Amino acid sequence: MPFITAADGAQIFYKKWGSGRPVIFSHGWPLSADAWDVEMKLLADHGYCAIAHDRRGHGRSEQTWTGNDMDTYAADLAGLVDALDLTDISLVGHSTGGGEVVRYAARHGQGRVSKIVTVGAVPPIMVRSERNPEGTPIEAFDDIRANVLADRSAFWQDLALPFYGFNREGAAVSKGLIDEFWRLGMQAGLSAVYDCVAQFSETDFTEDLQNLQVPILIAHGDDDQIVPIHDSAAKAIDLVKHGTLRIYPGASHGIHGAYQAALGRDIVEFLGE
């Protein structure tokens, strides 16, 4: 399997499909690069080189004790780009991965990144504070950490329901998606998923968004129960210089079904402009 070595020696797994202009996908918590397989195939079929990595501590990457922070995630992505000598890159990030690609682009991607897509992404900041009174209370993230420590296997199964909107009345529940969410979550290391909660909830991406100089498509479902749209995409669009906000009515945080099909079409169109 292909790996790159991060600056601190950590082994970071990646996969690369197709050939052409590079598109790098960054996954959400607590998943892995496999969460992007449908979109990777779609982009490879459209003549792009689709690349996705497992964030450190997740999937097949090394389960490091240190470095489970947003700055290191962005630096790991920079190491991947450097190792593969990529230019004219498009970045696609979901949830925590949306924060990762925004930070990478703002701090490392000058001259390399041409476009960005975020999907259900955490920027600008999730946690409630005096500066962000509409945010999610810290107690919600404390509960996540407690559940991860207590019984993360059961927690991944429970979390999959609001993640994909399967707790909504009349939802067509897919046991396969629940099982896949559980499988990918169980591949991640305990310390990595625990540490990452603070990173996706408390990291402030305001300056990163303001510093972006390239076009960005901000995609978000308006029934996202994990990263509510009013405190993320609705604010992020006002902070970027060259942004397009695309709202998907009734869509959940997890990418599946009709939402996945529509998002795929919109990504292909945006990257081709």
PDB file of N, CA, C and O in Angstrom, residues 243-273:
ATOM      1  N   GLY A 243     -16.545  32.900  -3.200  1.00  0.00           N
ATOM      2  CA  GLY A 243     -17.319  31.749  -2.772  1.00  0.00           C
ATOM      3  C   GLY A 243     -18.662  31.608  -3.447  1.00  0.00           C
ATOM      4  O   GLY A 243     -19.288  32.592  -3.851  1.00  0.00           O
ATOM      5  N   THR A 244     -19.099  30.343  -3.568  1.00  0.00           N
ATOM      6  CA  THR A 244     -20.451  30.001  -4.023  1.00  0.00           C
ATOM      7  C   THR A 244     -21.062  29.075  -2.991  1.00  0.00           C
ATOM      8  O   THR A 244     -20.454  28.059  -2.635  1.00  0.00           O
ATOM      9  N   LEU A 245     -22.238  29.438  -2.481  1.00  0.00           N
ATOM     10  CA  LEU A 245     -22.932  28.606  -1.501  1.00  0.00           C
ATOM     11  C   LEU A 245     -23.990  27.775  -2.209  1.00  0.00           C
ATOM     12  O   LEU A 245     -24.840  28.302  -2.916  1.00  0.00           O
ATOM     13  N   ARG A 246     -23.932  26.451  -2.016  1.00  0.00           N
ATOM     14  CA  ARG A 246     -24.914  25.544  -2.595  1.00  0.00           C
ATOM     15  C   ARG A 246     -25.613  24.795  -1.454  1.00  0.00           C
ATOM     16  O   ARG A 246     -24.961  24.039  -0.716  1.00  0.00           O
ATOM     17  N   ILE A 247     -26.901  25.019  -1.310  1.00  0.00           N
ATOM     18  CA  ILE A 247     -27.672  24.395  -0.236  1.00  0.00           C
ATOM     19  C   ILE A 247     -28.507  23.252  -0.810  1.00  0.00           C
ATOM     20  O   ILE A 247     -29.157  23.410  -1.845  1.00  0.00           O
ATOM     21  N   TYR A 248     -28.511  22.113  -0.120  1.00  0.00           N
ATOM     22  CA  TYR A 248     -29.232  20.927  -0.570  1.00  0.00           C
ATOM     23  C   TYR A 248     -30.413  20.685   0.374  1.00  0.00           C
ATOM     24  O   TYR A 248     -30.229  20.252   1.515  1.00  0.00           O
ATOM     25  N   PRO A 249     -31.623  20.973  -0.085  1.00  0.00           N
ATOM     26  CA  PRO A 249     -32.805  20.856   0.783  1.00  0.00           C
ATOM     27  C   PRO A 249     -32.981  19.431   1.319  1.00  0.00           C
ATOM     28  O   PRO A 249     -32.944  18.453   0.572  1.00  0.00           O
ATOM     29  N   GLY A 250     -33.155  19.342   2.632  1.00  0.00           N
ATOM     30  CA  GLY A 250     -33.417  18.059   3.272  1.00  0.00           C
ATOM     31  C   GLY A 250     -32.214  17.160   3.424  1.00  0.00           C
ATOM     32  O   GLY A 250     -32.340  16.057   3.964  1.00  0.00           O
ATOM     33  N   ALA A 251     -31.045  17.586   2.961  1.00  0.00           N
ATOM     34  CA  ALA A 251     -29.864  16.720   2.988  1.00  0.00           C
ATOM     35  C   ALA A 251     -29.233  16.680   4.374  1.00  0.00           C
ATOM     36  O   ALA A 251     -29.223  17.669   5.107  1.00  0.00           O
ATOM     37  N   SER A 252     -28.706  15.526   4.708  1.00  0.00           N
ATOM     38  CA  SER A 252     -28.094  15.271   6.008  1.00  0.00           C
ATOM     39  C   SER A 252     -26.616  15.642   5.993  1.00  0.00           C
ATOM     40  O   SER A 252     -26.093  16.168   5.007  1.00  0.00           O
ATOM     41  N   HIS A 253     -25.948  15.321   7.082  1.00  0.00           N
ATOM     42  CA  HIS A 253     -24.493  15.516   7.138  1.00  0.00           C
ATOM     43  C   HIS A 253     -23.783  14.470   6.275  1.00  0.00           C
ATOM     44  O   HIS A 253     -22.905  14.794   5.497  1.00  0.00           O
ATOM     45  N   GLY A 254     -24.184  13.218   6.427  1.00  0.00           N
ATOM     46  CA  GLY A 254     -23.601  12.153   5.627  1.00  0.00           C
ATOM     47  C   GLY A 254     -24.033  12.251   4.175  1.00  0.00           C
ATOM     48  O   GLY A 254     -25.171  12.601   3.867  1.00  0.00           O
ATOM     49  N   ILE A 255     -23.120  11.926   3.275  1.00  0.00           N
ATOM     50  CA  ILE A 255     -23.356  12.066   1.840  1.00  0.00           C
ATOM     51  C   ILE A 255     -23.876  10.730   1.302  1.00  0.00           C
ATOM     52  O   ILE A 255     -23.142   9.739   1.258  1.00  0.00           O
ATOM     53  N   HIS A 256     -25.145  10.713   0.885  1.00  0.00           N
ATOM     54  CA  HIS A 256     -25.708   9.472   0.368  1.00  0.00           C
ATOM     55  C   HIS A 256     -26.957   9.779  -0.442  1.00  0.00           C
ATOM     56  O   HIS A 256     -27.514  10.881  -0.386  1.00  0.00           O
ATOM     57  N   GLY A 257     -27.387   8.802  -1.220  1.00  0.00           N
ATOM     58  CA  GLY A 257     -28.641   8.896  -1.955  1.00  0.00           C
ATOM     59  C   GLY A 257     -28.677  10.019  -2.979  1.00  0.00           C
ATOM     60  O   GLY A 257     -27.692  10.304  -3.661  1.00  0.00           O
ATOM     61  N   ALA A 258     -29.827  10.667  -3.067  1.00  0.00           N
ATOM     62  CA  ALA A 258     -30.019  11.745  -4.041  1.00  0.00           C
ATOM     63  C   ALA A 258     -29.063  12.908  -3.776  1.00  0.00           C
ATOM     64  O   ALA A 258     -28.608  13.575  -4.714  1.00  0.00           O
ATOM     65  N   TYR A 259     -28.773  13.149  -2.516  1.00  0.00           N
ATOM     66  CA  TYR A 259     -27.808  14.198  -2.156  1.00  0.00           C
ATOM     67  C   TYR A 259     -26.440  13.890  -2.756  1.00  0.00           C
ATOM     68  O   TYR A 259     -25.790  14.765  -3.345  1.00  0.00           O
ATOM     69  N   GLN A 260     -25.996  12.663  -2.649  1.00  0.00           N
ATOM     70  CA  GLN A 260     -24.695  12.283  -3.194  1.00  0.00           C
ATOM     71  C   GLN A 260     -24.653  12.471  -4.706  1.00  0.00           C
ATOM     72  O   GLN A 260     -23.670  12.972  -5.257  1.00  0.00           O
ATOM     73  N   ALA A 261     -25.717  12.083  -5.376  1.00  0.00           N
ATOM     74  CA  ALA A 261     -25.763  12.220  -6.833  1.00  0.00           C
ATOM     75  C   ALA A 261     -25.712  13.689  -7.240  1.00  0.00           C
ATOM     76  O   ALA A 261     -24.978  14.071  -8.168  1.00  0.00           O
ATOM     77  N   ALA A 262     -26.504  14.533  -6.570  1.00  0.00           N
ATOM     78  CA  ALA A 262     -26.530  15.957  -6.902  1.00  0.00           C
ATOM     79  C   ALA A 262     -25.196  16.610  -6.592  1.00  0.00           C
ATOM     80  O   ALA A 262     -24.680  17.430  -7.376  1.00  0.00           O
ATOM     81  N   LEU A 263     -24.612  16.267  -5.458  1.00  0.00           N
ATOM     82  CA  LEU A 263     -23.316  16.827  -5.085  1.00  0.00           C
ATOM     83  C   LEU A 263     -22.248  16.440  -6.098  1.00  0.00           C
ATOM     84  O   LEU A 263     -21.428  17.272  -6.499  1.00  0.00           O
ATOM     85  N   GLY A 264     -22.254  15.190  -6.519  1.00  0.00           N
ATOM     86  CA  GLY A 264     -21.276  14.741  -7.509  1.00  0.00           C
ATOM     87  C   GLY A 264     -21.368  15.549  -8.786  1.00  0.00           C
ATOM     88  O   GLY A 264     -20.353  15.968  -9.352  1.00  0.00           O
ATOM     89  N   ARG A 265     -22.577  15.778  -9.271  1.00  0.00           N
ATOM     90  CA  ARG A 265     -22.759  16.586 -10.486  1.00  0.00           C
ATOM     91  C   ARG A 265     -22.236  18.008 -10.280  1.00  0.00           C
ATOM     92  O   ARG A 265     -21.589  18.576 -11.167  1.00  0.00           O
ATOM     93  N   ASP A 266     -22.497  18.565  -9.106  1.00  0.00           N
ATOM     94  CA  ASP A 266     -22.080  19.942  -8.848  1.00  0.00           C
ATOM     95  C   ASP A 266     -20.556  20.054  -8.720  1.00  0.00           C
ATOM     96  O   ASP A 266     -19.961  21.045  -9.162  1.00  0.00           O
ATOM     97  N   ILE A 267     -19.919  19.051  -8.131  1.00  0.00           N
ATOM     98  CA  ILE A 267     -18.456  19.066  -8.037  1.00  0.00           C
ATOM     99  C   ILE A 267     -17.842  19.001  -9.421  1.00  0.00           C
ATOM    100  O   ILE A 267     -16.906  19.766  -9.754  1.00  0.00           O
ATOM    101  N   VAL A 268     -18.332  18.090 -10.258  1.00  0.00           N
ATOM    102  CA  VAL A 268     -17.810  17.961 -11.621  1.00  0.00           C
ATOM    103  C   VAL A 268     -17.976  19.278 -12.385  1.00  0.00           C
ATOM    104  O   VAL A 268     -17.051  19.748 -13.059  1.00  0.00           O
ATOM    105  N   GLU A 269     -19.144  19.890 -12.244  1.00  0.00           N
ATOM    106  CA  GLU A 269     -19.394  21.147 -12.940  1.00  0.00           C
ATOM    107  C   GLU A 269     -18.470  22.254 -12.432  1.00  0.00           C
ATOM    108  O   GLU A 269     -17.880  23.010 -13.216  1.00  0.00           O
ATOM    109  N   PHE A 270     -18.329  22.358 -11.120  1.00  0.00           N
ATOM    110  CA  PHE A 270     -17.490  23.412 -10.522  1.00  0.00           C
ATOM    111  C   PHE A 270     -16.030  23.252 -10.915  1.00  0.00           C
ATOM    112  O   PHE A 270     -15.361  24.233 -11.288  1.00  0.00           O
ATOM    113  N   LEU A 271     -15.523  22.035 -10.876  1.00  0.00           N
ATOM    114  CA  LEU A 271     -14.118  21.816 -11.224  1.00  0.00           C
ATOM    115  C   LEU A 271     -13.867  22.040 -12.710  1.00  0.00           C
ATOM    116  O   LEU A 271     -12.749  22.375 -13.115  1.00  0.00           O
ATOM    117  N   GLY A 272     -14.900  21.867 -13.525  1.00  0.00           N
ATOM    118  CA  GLY A 272     -14.741  22.043 -14.962  1.00  0.00           C
ATOM    119  C   GLY A 272     -14.892  23.472 -15.441  1.00  0.00           C
ATOM    120  O   GLY A 272     -14.638  23.765 -16.618  1.00  0.00           O
ATOM    121  N   GLU A 273     -15.301  24.376 -14.566  1.00  0.00           N
ATOM    122  CA  GLU A 273     -15.518  25.766 -14.974  1.00  0.00           C
ATOM    123  C   GLU A 273     -14.207  26.487 -15.253  1.00  0.00           C
ATOM    124  O   GLU A 273     -13.199  26.209 -14.601  1.00  0.00           O
TER     125      GLU A 273
END
